[in-house]
Amino acid sequence: MPETVCLAFTGASGMPYGVRLLECLLTAGCRVQLLYSQVAQIVARQEMGLELPARASEARASLRERYHALPGRLDVYGRDEWFSPVASGSNPPDAMVVCPCSMGTLAAIAQGLASKLIERAADVVLKEGRQLILVPRETPLSAIHLENMLRLVRAGAVILPPNPGFYHHPQRVADLVDFVVARILDQLQVRHSLMPRWGDAEAASPVDAR
């Protein structure tokens, strides 16, 4: 299990995935370094009624209280905090997840751009050989999107679209969110019990073939 995970929220729909992932990582005992874009603030407010303050210090205090995070377990860095650990290869996280990941952020990372802290953090993770997971939320996908994803996979990143399964018979939207978050946690090798696994005794009953 990674000790330190950099988690980035960007301006794509799918904020419930990122927020639930943050909760699960903290519950598992990971240290989380949280980044989020300006557009992610808008999406969080629209989709979840969640206010992400523009000031990193305010966001840090609010989220630590919300998740009862122990000291040193949750840090939040502003968009211009270039002296933060995630900006340098001398102090990279063990893994990074961009969830949700906009096509703009994905394209910037694929081209090696680093004008924003999220992009720079992803660039650091790739060049240092650490795990980078991108959770892109867009449909349909253009040839440009697909080419950028292929370029990132070849560079060592994991592309994990938030495509929920239904074999566990989800009853709530939260069940669909947990399915995707479980797949991300599996990639990170973080233990969880969000849902039964395929083939487990507790899994859903066989499908009625017609």
mmCIF file of C-alpha atoms in Angstrom:
data_model
loop_
_atom_site.group_PDB
_atom_site.id
_atom_site.type_symbol
_atom_site.label_atom_id
_atom_site.label_comp_id
_atom_site.label_asym_id
_atom_site.label_seq_id
_atom_site.Cartn_x
_atom_site.Cartn_y
_atom_site.Cartn_z
ATOM 1 C CA MET A 1 0.000 0.000 0.000
ATOM 2 C CA PRO A 2 1.388 3.431 -0.874
ATOM 3 C CA GLU A 3 2.241 5.555 2.126
ATOM 4 C CA THR A 4 1.670 8.861 0.329
ATOM 5 C CA VAL A 5 -0.863 9.498 -2.444
ATOM 6 C CA CYS A 6 -1.231 12.751 -4.339
ATOM 7 C CA LEU A 7 -4.908 13.162 -5.271
ATOM 8 C CA ALA A 8 -6.007 15.793 -7.777
ATOM 9 C CA PHE A 9 -9.520 16.973 -8.572
ATOM 10 C CA THR A 10 -9.965 18.638 -11.968
ATOM 11 C CA GLY A 11 -12.898 20.167 -13.796
ATOM 12 C CA ALA A 12 -14.591 17.087 -15.204
ATOM 13 C CA SER A 13 -17.912 15.719 -14.048
ATOM 14 C CA GLY A 14 -17.498 12.917 -11.515
ATOM 15 C CA MET A 15 -16.556 14.716 -8.312
ATOM 16 C CA PRO A 16 -18.295 12.067 -6.160
ATOM 17 C CA TYR A 17 -15.614 9.592 -7.285
ATOM 18 C CA GLY A 18 -12.803 11.843 -6.132
ATOM 19 C CA VAL A 19 -14.390 12.776 -2.820
ATOM 20 C CA ARG A 20 -15.180 9.161 -1.980
ATOM 21 C CA LEU A 21 -11.640 8.159 -2.929
ATOM 22 C CA LEU A 22 -10.262 10.812 -0.581
ATOM 23 C CA GLU A 23 -12.375 9.412 2.243
ATOM 24 C CA CYS A 24 -11.274 5.830 1.570
ATOM 25 C CA LEU A 25 -7.582 6.700 1.355
ATOM 26 C CA LEU A 26 -7.709 8.493 4.694
ATOM 27 C CA THR A 27 -9.651 5.622 6.272
ATOM 28 C CA ALA A 28 -6.983 3.201 5.023
ATOM 29 C CA GLY A 29 -4.269 5.228 6.733
ATOM 30 C CA CYS A 30 -2.678 6.797 3.654
ATOM 31 C CA ARG A 31 -1.173 10.252 3.728
ATOM 32 C CA VAL A 32 -2.994 12.334 1.106
ATOM 33 C CA GLN A 33 -1.653 15.396 -0.691
ATOM 34 C CA LEU A 34 -4.705 17.055 -2.246
ATOM 35 C CA LEU A 35 -4.673 19.400 -5.233
ATOM 36 C CA TYR A 36 -7.641 20.831 -7.085
ATOM 37 C CA SER A 37 -8.197 23.179 -9.987
ATOM 38 C CA GLN A 38 -10.365 26.272 -10.055
ATOM 39 C CA VAL A 39 -12.922 24.546 -12.266
ATOM 40 C CA ALA A 40 -13.002 21.608 -9.822
ATOM 41 C CA GLN A 41 -14.324 24.049 -7.219
ATOM 42 C CA ILE A 42 -17.256 24.827 -9.517
ATOM 43 C CA VAL A 43 -17.937 21.155 -10.255
ATOM 44 C CA ALA A 44 -17.794 20.216 -6.552
ATOM 45 C CA ARG A 45 -20.338 22.897 -5.747
ATOM 46 C CA GLN A 46 -22.653 21.927 -8.611
ATOM 47 C CA GLU A 47 -22.539 18.135 -8.191
ATOM 48 C CA MET A 48 -22.239 17.779 -4.428
ATOM 49 C CA GLY A 49 -22.916 21.142 -2.811
ATOM 50 C CA LEU A 50 -19.328 20.919 -1.560
ATOM 51 C CA GLU A 51 -17.428 24.157 -1.071
ATOM 52 C CA LEU A 52 -13.712 23.865 -1.759
ATOM 53 C CA PRO A 53 -12.208 27.149 -0.541
ATOM 54 C CA ALA A 54 -9.796 28.966 -2.825
ATOM 55 C CA ARG A 55 -7.291 29.271 0.025
ATOM 56 C CA ALA A 56 -5.462 26.010 0.652
ATOM 57 C CA SER A 57 -5.203 26.677 4.388
ATOM 58 C CA GLU A 58 -8.995 26.994 4.686
ATOM 59 C CA ALA A 59 -9.568 23.868 2.622
ATOM 60 C CA ARG A 60 -7.054 21.956 4.738
ATOM 61 C CA ALA A 61 -8.788 22.907 7.975
ATOM 62 C CA SER A 62 -12.264 22.180 6.600
ATOM 63 C CA LEU A 63 -11.406 18.768 5.121
ATOM 64 C CA ARG A 64 -9.394 17.674 8.133
ATOM 65 C CA GLU A 65 -12.420 18.393 10.299
ATOM 66 C CA ARG A 66 -14.813 16.717 7.855
ATOM 67 C CA TYR A 67 -12.814 13.477 7.727
ATOM 68 C CA HIS A 68 -11.341 13.564 11.234
ATOM 69 C CA ALA A 69 -7.922 13.333 9.625
ATOM 70 C CA LEU A 70 -5.032 12.779 11.996
ATOM 71 C CA PRO A 71 -2.185 15.338 11.981
ATOM 72 C CA GLY A 72 0.039 14.872 8.942
ATOM 73 C CA ARG A 73 -2.464 12.693 7.100
ATOM 74 C CA LEU A 74 -4.062 15.327 4.872
ATOM 75 C CA ASP A 75 -2.324 18.268 3.226
ATOM 76 C CA VAL A 76 -3.875 20.623 0.694
ATOM 77 C CA TYR A 77 -1.741 22.676 -1.668
ATOM 78 C CA GLY A 78 -2.780 25.741 -3.637
ATOM 79 C CA ARG A 79 -2.397 26.060 -7.375
ATOM 80 C CA ASP A 80 0.657 28.295 -7.035
ATOM 81 C CA GLU A 81 2.469 26.495 -4.222
ATOM 82 C CA TRP A 82 5.541 25.603 -6.261
ATOM 83 C CA PHE A 83 7.524 24.882 -3.100
ATOM 84 C CA SER A 84 5.157 22.027 -2.170
ATOM 85 C CA PRO A 85 6.658 18.498 -2.113
ATOM 86 C CA VAL A 86 4.688 17.346 -5.160
ATOM 87 C CA ALA A 87 6.465 19.888 -7.384
ATOM 88 C CA SER A 88 9.875 18.253 -7.081
ATOM 89 C CA GLY A 89 11.342 14.910 -8.016
ATOM 90 C CA SER A 90 13.337 15.022 -4.789
ATOM 91 C CA ASN A 91 10.169 14.376 -2.764
ATOM 92 C CA PRO A 92 7.579 12.608 -4.960
ATOM 93 C CA PRO A 93 4.512 10.779 -3.629
ATOM 94 C CA ASP A 94 4.342 7.005 -3.917
ATOM 95 C CA ALA A 95 1.399 7.346 -6.316
ATOM 96 C CA MET A 96 -0.864 9.962 -7.852
ATOM 97 C CA VAL A 97 -4.507 9.808 -8.905
ATOM 98 C CA VAL A 98 -6.272 12.461 -10.977
ATOM 99 C CA CYS A 99 -9.964 11.853 -10.298
ATOM 100 C CA PRO A 100 -11.938 13.121 -12.047
ATOM 101 C CA CYS A 101 -9.558 13.945 -14.873
ATOM 102 C CA SER A 102 -10.619 16.465 -17.498
ATOM 103 C CA MET A 103 -9.547 16.034 -21.099
ATOM 104 C CA GLY A 104 -7.636 19.299 -20.843
ATOM 105 C CA THR A 105 -5.591 18.051 -17.897
ATOM 106 C CA LEU A 106 -5.048 14.692 -19.577
ATOM 107 C CA ALA A 107 -3.825 16.399 -22.749
ATOM 108 C CA ALA A 108 -1.450 18.655 -20.826
ATOM 109 C CA ILE A 109 0.061 15.711 -18.946
ATOM 110 C CA ALA A 110 0.378 13.710 -22.173
ATOM 111 C CA GLN A 111 2.334 16.567 -23.783
ATOM 112 C CA GLY A 112 4.615 17.030 -20.795
ATOM 113 C CA LEU A 113 3.308 20.487 -19.940
ATOM 114 C CA ALA A 114 3.788 21.697 -16.385
ATOM 115 C CA SER A 115 2.435 25.243 -16.197
ATOM 116 C CA LYS A 116 0.057 24.235 -13.377
ATOM 117 C CA LEU A 117 0.860 22.383 -10.179
ATOM 118 C CA ILE A 118 -1.373 19.397 -11.009
ATOM 119 C CA GLU A 119 0.391 18.929 -14.334
ATOM 120 C CA ARG A 120 3.810 19.338 -12.727
ATOM 121 C CA ALA A 121 2.959 16.798 -10.016
ATOM 122 C CA ALA A 122 1.897 14.278 -12.662
ATOM 123 C CA ASP A 123 5.058 14.971 -14.646
ATOM 124 C CA VAL A 124 7.143 14.327 -11.525
ATOM 125 C CA VAL A 125 5.360 11.048 -10.816
ATOM 126 C CA LEU A 126 5.939 9.804 -14.362
ATOM 127 C CA LYS A 127 9.592 10.800 -14.570
ATOM 128 C CA GLU A 128 10.327 9.270 -11.166
ATOM 129 C CA GLY A 129 8.709 5.981 -12.148
ATOM 130 C CA ARG A 130 5.868 6.203 -9.648
ATOM 131 C CA GLN A 131 2.279 5.137 -10.280
ATOM 132 C CA LEU A 132 -0.004 7.598 -12.078
ATOM 133 C CA ILE A 133 -3.718 6.805 -12.413
ATOM 134 C CA LEU A 134 -5.996 9.006 -14.497
ATOM 135 C CA VAL A 135 -9.785 8.705 -14.233
ATOM 136 C CA PRO A 136 -11.112 10.493 -17.349
ATOM 137 C CA ARG A 137 -14.799 11.335 -17.449
ATOM 138 C CA GLU A 138 -15.800 12.122 -21.012
ATOM 139 C CA THR A 139 -17.928 10.535 -23.719
ATOM 140 C CA PRO A 140 -17.747 10.060 -26.613
ATOM 141 C CA LEU A 141 -13.983 10.107 -27.033
ATOM 142 C CA SER A 142 -12.363 11.803 -30.018
ATOM 143 C CA ALA A 143 -9.268 10.542 -31.801
ATOM 144 C CA ILE A 144 -7.298 13.241 -29.974
ATOM 145 C CA HIS A 145 -8.503 11.954 -26.596
ATOM 146 C CA LEU A 146 -7.618 8.378 -27.482
ATOM 147 C CA GLU A 147 -4.188 9.283 -28.832
ATOM 148 C CA ASN A 148 -3.391 11.214 -25.668
ATOM 149 C CA MET A 149 -4.481 8.250 -23.541
ATOM 150 C CA LEU A 150 -2.335 5.867 -25.587
ATOM 151 C CA ARG A 151 0.642 8.180 -25.204
ATOM 152 C CA LEU A 152 0.171 8.197 -21.427
ATOM 153 C CA VAL A 153 -0.192 4.417 -21.199
ATOM 154 C CA ARG A 154 3.058 4.049 -23.127
ATOM 155 C CA ALA A 155 4.658 6.438 -20.620
ATOM 156 C CA GLY A 156 3.555 4.192 -17.764
ATOM 157 C CA ALA A 157 0.256 5.732 -16.646
ATOM 158 C CA VAL A 158 -2.950 3.805 -15.937
ATOM 159 C CA ILE A 159 -6.111 5.019 -17.667
ATOM 160 C CA LEU A 160 -9.103 4.009 -15.557
ATOM 161 C CA PRO A 161 -12.395 5.295 -16.985
ATOM 162 C CA PRO A 162 -15.180 5.404 -14.370
ATOM 163 C CA ASN A 163 -17.249 2.608 -15.897
ATOM 164 C CA PRO A 164 -19.266 0.924 -13.131
ATOM 165 C CA GLY A 165 -20.315 -2.709 -13.339
ATOM 166 C CA PHE A 166 -23.739 -4.007 -12.402
ATOM 167 C CA TYR A 167 -23.118 -7.603 -11.346
ATOM 168 C CA HIS A 168 -23.249 -6.540 -7.697
ATOM 169 C CA HIS A 169 -26.833 -5.266 -8.198
ATOM 170 C CA PRO A 170 -26.323 -1.643 -7.158
ATOM 171 C CA GLN A 171 -29.269 -0.108 -5.351
ATOM 172 C CA ARG A 172 -28.005 3.460 -4.987
ATOM 173 C CA VAL A 173 -25.830 5.913 -6.867
ATOM 174 C CA ALA A 174 -23.344 5.477 -4.022
ATOM 175 C CA ASP A 175 -22.992 1.800 -4.972
ATOM 176 C CA LEU A 176 -21.955 2.789 -8.510
ATOM 177 C CA VAL A 177 -19.464 5.296 -7.118
ATOM 178 C CA ASP A 178 -17.998 2.664 -4.788
ATOM 179 C CA PHE A 179 -17.531 0.239 -7.696
ATOM 180 C CA VAL A 180 -15.251 2.697 -9.491
ATOM 181 C CA VAL A 181 -13.432 3.769 -6.330
ATOM 182 C CA ALA A 182 -12.827 0.093 -5.522
ATOM 183 C CA ARG A 183 -11.093 -0.362 -8.880
ATOM 184 C CA ILE A 184 -8.841 2.631 -8.158
ATOM 185 C CA LEU A 185 -7.978 1.294 -4.706
ATOM 186 C CA ASP A 186 -7.168 -2.084 -6.255
ATOM 187 C CA GLN A 187 -4.681 -0.412 -8.601
ATOM 188 C CA LEU A 188 -3.094 1.289 -5.609
ATOM 189 C CA GLN A 189 -3.110 -2.001 -3.655
ATOM 190 C CA VAL A 190 -5.070 -0.359 -0.865
ATOM 191 C CA ARG A 191 -7.279 -2.816 1.001
ATOM 192 C CA HIS A 192 -10.987 -2.112 1.118
ATOM 193 C CA SER A 193 -14.378 -3.737 1.576
ATOM 194 C CA LEU A 194 -16.465 -1.475 -0.614
ATOM 195 C CA MET A 195 -18.152 -4.322 -2.466
ATOM 196 C CA PRO A 196 -18.021 -8.094 -2.922
ATOM 197 C CA ARG A 197 -15.633 -9.332 -5.579
ATOM 198 C CA TRP A 198 -16.626 -11.434 -8.566
ATOM 199 C CA GLY A 199 -16.817 -15.081 -7.560
ATOM 200 C CA ASP A 200 -17.117 -14.385 -3.818
ATOM 201 C CA ALA A 201 -19.904 -16.127 -1.953
ATOM 202 C CA GLU A 202 -21.454 -12.753 -1.140
ATOM 203 C CA ALA A 203 -21.473 -11.658 -4.761
ATOM 204 C CA ALA A 204 -24.643 -11.221 -6.713
ATOM 205 C CA SER A 205 -26.630 -14.275 -7.757
ATOM 206 C CA PRO A 206 -26.204 -15.584 -11.328
ATOM 207 C CA VAL A 207 -27.911 -13.613 -14.036
ATOM 208 C CA ASP A 208 -31.196 -15.034 -15.275
ATOM 209 C CA ALA A 209 -30.405 -15.912 -18.892
ATOM 210 C CA ARG A 210 -33.292 -15.348 -21.254
#
